[in-house]
Amino acid sequence: MKNITTIGIIGAGHIGSQVARLAVANGYGVVISNSRGPEILAALVADLGPRARAAIAAEAAKAGDIVVVAIPLKNYSTVPVAPLAGKIVIDTGNYYPQRDGHIPALDDESTTTSELLQAHLPASKVVKAFNHIHAADITTDGQPAGTKNRRALVIAGDDAGAKATVAALLDEFGFDTADAGPLKEGWRIQRDTPGYGPRRTAEELRRDLAAAKRYGAS
Ligand SMILES: NC(=O)c1ccc[n+]([C@@H]2O[C@H](COP(=O)([O-])OP(=O)(O)OC[C@H]3O[C@@H](n4cnc5c(N)ncnc54)[C@H](OP(=O)(O)O)[C@@H]3O)[C@@H](O)[C@H]2O)c1
């Protein structure tokens, strides 16, 4: 894509490593990071090939034209702020209280996961994406644009331009998109909603988004 050559990735686990594979396969440079240090990622980087390198999170944030945050939600406040100013940040995160501990503003549904990240990164444009696809499917389910029944992924975001850029990137990566609206609507694709997990086309996902119920309503 024009103006995007490098994707920074914060988090190199199930989802971060798979997004890295997808990015490299589509010709992008990748700078990927974790919490324990870049040397831990030697095998992954070797597997990803010459377009990829490992770095600390701040360096991945600085190097990426777009940056993907793929860490357990409980650690979102450690995401580097300054190097992400002005950038599109893709948030893959989900809330699992048993993993993340209880976060009152999510328990009482007064906010959503990606709004928390957006509040932490006020000068960035956060777009929710990749949160509802099993990591393994990321590298197997993409298909060329126009394929009948192509799989779609939900996006949500408060900045229309950033959302359009992420939709174009996902299209290149092999996926249609279904737009859930602003970040505050991101709950429509949180855990236990109909669209969370299974393979869906854009039309099916739009139906799932409309049918989603908040936890308090169920
Ligand atoms: N797994 C899936 O299929 C899937 C699908 C969609 C969305 N998600 C969501 O995506 C997020 C990540 O999930 P995951 O399954 O990829 O987790 P994971 O396999 O446990 O990997 C987490 C990664 O984040 C790194 N990390 C943790 N804290 C960090 C920090 N403060 N700064 C930088 N890196 C940090 C870890 O590095 P160290 O190992 O060095 O600590 C590790 O590389 C979660 O919110 C999850 O719900 C997961």
XYZ file of C-alpha atoms and ligand atoms in Angstrom:
266
model
C 0.000 0.000 0.000
C 1.081 3.548 -0.721
C 3.044 5.081 2.180
C 3.106 1.826 4.119
C 6.207 -0.305 3.907
C 6.750 -1.456 7.474
C 4.343 -2.926 9.978
C 5.340 -2.683 13.623
C 3.991 -5.409 15.863
C 3.828 -5.246 19.649
C 3.287 -8.767 20.900
C 4.755 -11.816 19.227
C 2.494 -14.577 20.480
C -0.304 -16.387 18.686
C -1.756 -13.372 16.960
C 1.288 -11.119 16.576
C 3.372 -13.839 14.939
C 0.560 -14.708 12.542
C -0.008 -11.087 11.528
C 3.748 -10.906 10.980
C 3.596 -13.916 8.643
C 0.760 -12.353 6.711
C 2.557 -9.018 6.424
C 5.800 -10.594 5.237
C 3.941 -12.760 2.718
C 2.427 -9.586 1.315
C 5.777 -7.870 0.911
C 5.873 -5.691 4.016
C 8.786 -5.229 6.363
C 8.022 -6.265 9.931
C 9.510 -5.107 13.218
C 8.140 -7.342 15.947
C 8.481 -7.119 19.717
C 7.541 -8.871 22.957
C 7.979 -8.236 26.668
C 11.030 -10.415 27.344
C 13.381 -8.962 24.747
C 14.179 -9.367 21.051
C 16.642 -12.245 21.515
C 13.713 -14.487 22.507
C 12.315 -13.953 19.006
C 15.332 -15.247 17.068
C 13.599 -18.408 15.824
C 10.454 -16.517 14.795
C 12.462 -13.890 12.938
C 14.476 -16.597 11.160
C 11.207 -18.215 10.151
C 9.808 -14.882 8.920
C 12.860 -14.257 6.760
C 14.841 -11.180 5.742
C 11.937 -8.742 5.769
C 11.537 -9.161 9.529
C 13.515 -8.118 12.553
C 12.909 -8.165 16.297
C 13.199 -5.116 18.524
C 11.925 -3.677 21.766
C 8.335 -2.449 21.709
C 9.252 1.250 21.461
C 11.369 0.521 18.385
C 8.605 -1.537 16.739
C 6.244 1.375 17.458
C 8.689 3.854 15.932
C 9.541 1.765 12.876
C 5.992 0.846 11.869
C 4.018 2.925 9.392
C 1.103 1.043 10.912
C 1.465 -0.701 14.267
C -0.417 -3.747 15.507
C -0.933 -4.224 19.252
C -1.298 -7.938 20.017
C -0.643 -8.291 23.736
C -2.843 -9.463 26.614
C -5.270 -6.630 27.349
C -4.132 -6.298 30.971
C -0.821 -4.854 29.690
C -2.292 -2.214 27.397
C -1.023 0.691 29.508
C 2.590 -0.336 28.772
C 2.186 0.311 25.023
C 4.586 3.139 24.144
C 2.699 6.372 23.593
C 5.038 8.920 21.992
C 6.289 6.835 19.036
C 2.703 6.000 18.089
C 1.506 9.611 17.923
C -0.222 10.296 14.619
C -0.145 6.628 13.583
C -2.787 4.056 12.868
C -2.724 1.423 15.603
C -4.530 -1.848 15.000
C -5.868 -3.346 18.226
C -6.362 -7.110 18.286
C -7.184 -7.264 21.984
C -9.973 -8.998 23.875
C -11.013 -9.005 27.498
C -10.801 -12.277 29.416
C -11.150 -11.513 33.148
C -9.587 -14.859 34.098
C -6.457 -13.849 32.166
C -6.565 -10.071 32.443
C -7.989 -9.629 35.925
C -11.161 -7.623 36.434
C -11.275 -4.201 34.795
C -14.300 -2.425 36.334
C -15.019 -0.180 33.321
C -15.257 -3.283 31.129
C -17.226 -5.272 33.694
C -19.825 -2.507 33.952
C -19.693 -2.003 30.157
C -19.080 1.740 30.463
C -16.287 1.379 27.915
C -14.845 -1.155 25.480
C -11.419 -2.699 25.082
C -10.313 -0.611 22.102
C -11.577 2.588 23.707
C -9.228 1.848 26.608
C -6.301 1.597 24.195
C -7.464 4.743 22.369
C -7.592 6.633 25.691
C -4.044 5.476 26.410
C -2.935 6.623 22.915
C -4.838 9.893 22.478
C -2.762 11.059 19.506
C -3.060 7.750 17.622
C -5.860 6.428 15.466
C -6.905 3.109 16.933
C -8.712 0.654 14.677
C -10.049 -2.592 16.079
C -9.292 -5.554 13.809
C -8.200 -9.216 13.916
C -9.757 -9.667 17.377
C -12.290 -12.333 16.416
C -10.320 -14.642 14.114
C -8.409 -17.603 15.540
C -4.742 -16.873 15.084
C -4.163 -20.015 13.010
C -6.805 -18.949 10.485
C -5.039 -15.690 9.700
C -2.590 -17.346 7.333
C -4.994 -19.879 5.842
C -8.301 -18.093 5.302
C -7.313 -15.138 3.124
C -8.534 -15.171 -0.485
C -8.217 -12.762 -3.406
C -10.649 -9.849 -3.627
C -13.847 -10.804 -5.406
C -13.756 -14.477 -4.332
C -17.288 -15.703 -3.709
C -18.030 -16.102 0.022
C -14.718 -14.520 0.948
C -14.071 -14.382 4.688
C -14.523 -10.971 6.291
C -13.151 -9.358 9.430
C -14.790 -6.677 11.543
C -13.222 -3.264 11.896
C -14.234 -0.459 14.241
C -12.700 2.957 14.716
C -13.324 6.629 15.315
C -11.257 7.889 12.374
C -12.798 7.188 8.968
C -9.517 7.591 7.079
C -7.693 5.186 9.368
C -10.495 2.671 9.009
C -10.354 2.953 5.208
C -6.598 2.328 5.299
C -7.017 -0.737 7.498
C -9.826 -2.027 5.265
C -7.556 -1.645 2.226
C -4.757 -3.462 4.040
C -7.069 -6.293 5.047
C -8.268 -6.517 1.453
C -4.662 -6.918 0.327
C -4.190 -9.551 3.046
C -7.147 -11.531 1.713
C -10.176 -10.413 3.701
C -13.321 -8.386 3.190
C -14.369 -6.136 6.051
C -17.554 -5.417 7.963
C -17.594 -2.018 9.675
C -19.024 -2.071 13.192
C -18.856 1.738 13.423
C -16.952 3.732 16.060
C -14.819 2.091 18.745
C -17.675 2.245 21.225
C -19.515 -0.299 19.088
C -16.598 -2.737 19.332
C -18.440 -4.738 22.004
C -20.519 -6.161 19.136
C -17.592 -8.442 18.298
C -16.364 -9.231 21.819
C -16.138 -12.765 23.218
C -19.412 -14.714 23.208
C -21.018 -12.641 20.436
C -22.224 -14.507 17.323
C -19.449 -13.254 15.024
C -16.625 -14.027 17.452
C -14.607 -16.918 16.056
C -16.389 -18.582 13.160
C -15.667 -18.000 9.495
C -18.085 -15.375 8.222
C -18.644 -13.364 5.054
C -19.151 -9.607 5.323
C -22.899 -9.983 4.983
C -23.014 -12.642 7.718
C -20.854 -10.523 10.005
C -23.109 -7.518 9.532
C -26.007 -9.693 10.678
C -23.951 -10.920 13.640
C -23.039 -7.372 14.629
C -26.687 -6.351 14.563
C -27.715 -9.396 16.625
C -25.006 -8.999 19.307
C -26.132 -8.468 22.888
C -24.230 -6.753 25.669
C -23.369 -8.935 28.667
C -25.754 -6.976 30.845
C -28.577 -7.722 28.426
C -28.040 -11.483 28.354
N -4.844 -16.281 20.158
C -5.804 -15.942 19.293
O -6.245 -16.758 18.459
C -6.338 -14.521 19.295
C -7.156 -14.146 18.254
C -7.638 -12.848 18.191
C -7.304 -11.953 19.200
N -6.523 -12.349 20.240
C -6.219 -11.347 21.299
O -4.959 -10.760 21.001
C -4.265 -10.483 22.220
C -2.961 -11.290 22.204
O -3.308 -12.661 22.238
P -2.275 -13.852 21.908
O -3.088 -15.091 21.910
O -1.440 -13.524 20.725
O -1.385 -13.788 23.234
P -0.054 -14.614 23.536
O 0.085 -15.757 22.599
O -0.056 -14.854 24.996
O 1.107 -13.573 23.176
C 1.241 -12.371 23.850
C 2.465 -11.663 23.317
O 2.474 -10.334 23.861
C 3.751 -10.083 24.400
N 3.610 -9.109 25.461
C 2.955 -9.258 26.647
N 3.004 -8.123 27.337
C 3.694 -7.244 26.577
C 4.077 -5.910 26.752
N 3.739 -5.244 27.875
N 4.801 -5.301 25.772
C 5.150 -5.972 24.658
N 4.789 -7.249 24.425
C 4.081 -7.865 25.382
C 4.256 -11.415 24.880
O 5.649 -11.349 25.013
P 6.416 -12.287 26.082
O 6.086 -13.686 25.667
O 7.853 -11.926 25.905
O 5.834 -11.924 27.413
C 3.789 -12.296 23.724
O 4.679 -12.208 22.643
C -5.204 -10.879 23.350
O -5.949 -9.763 23.780
C -6.119 -11.908 22.699
O -7.387 -12.006 23.332
C -6.020 -13.602 20.303
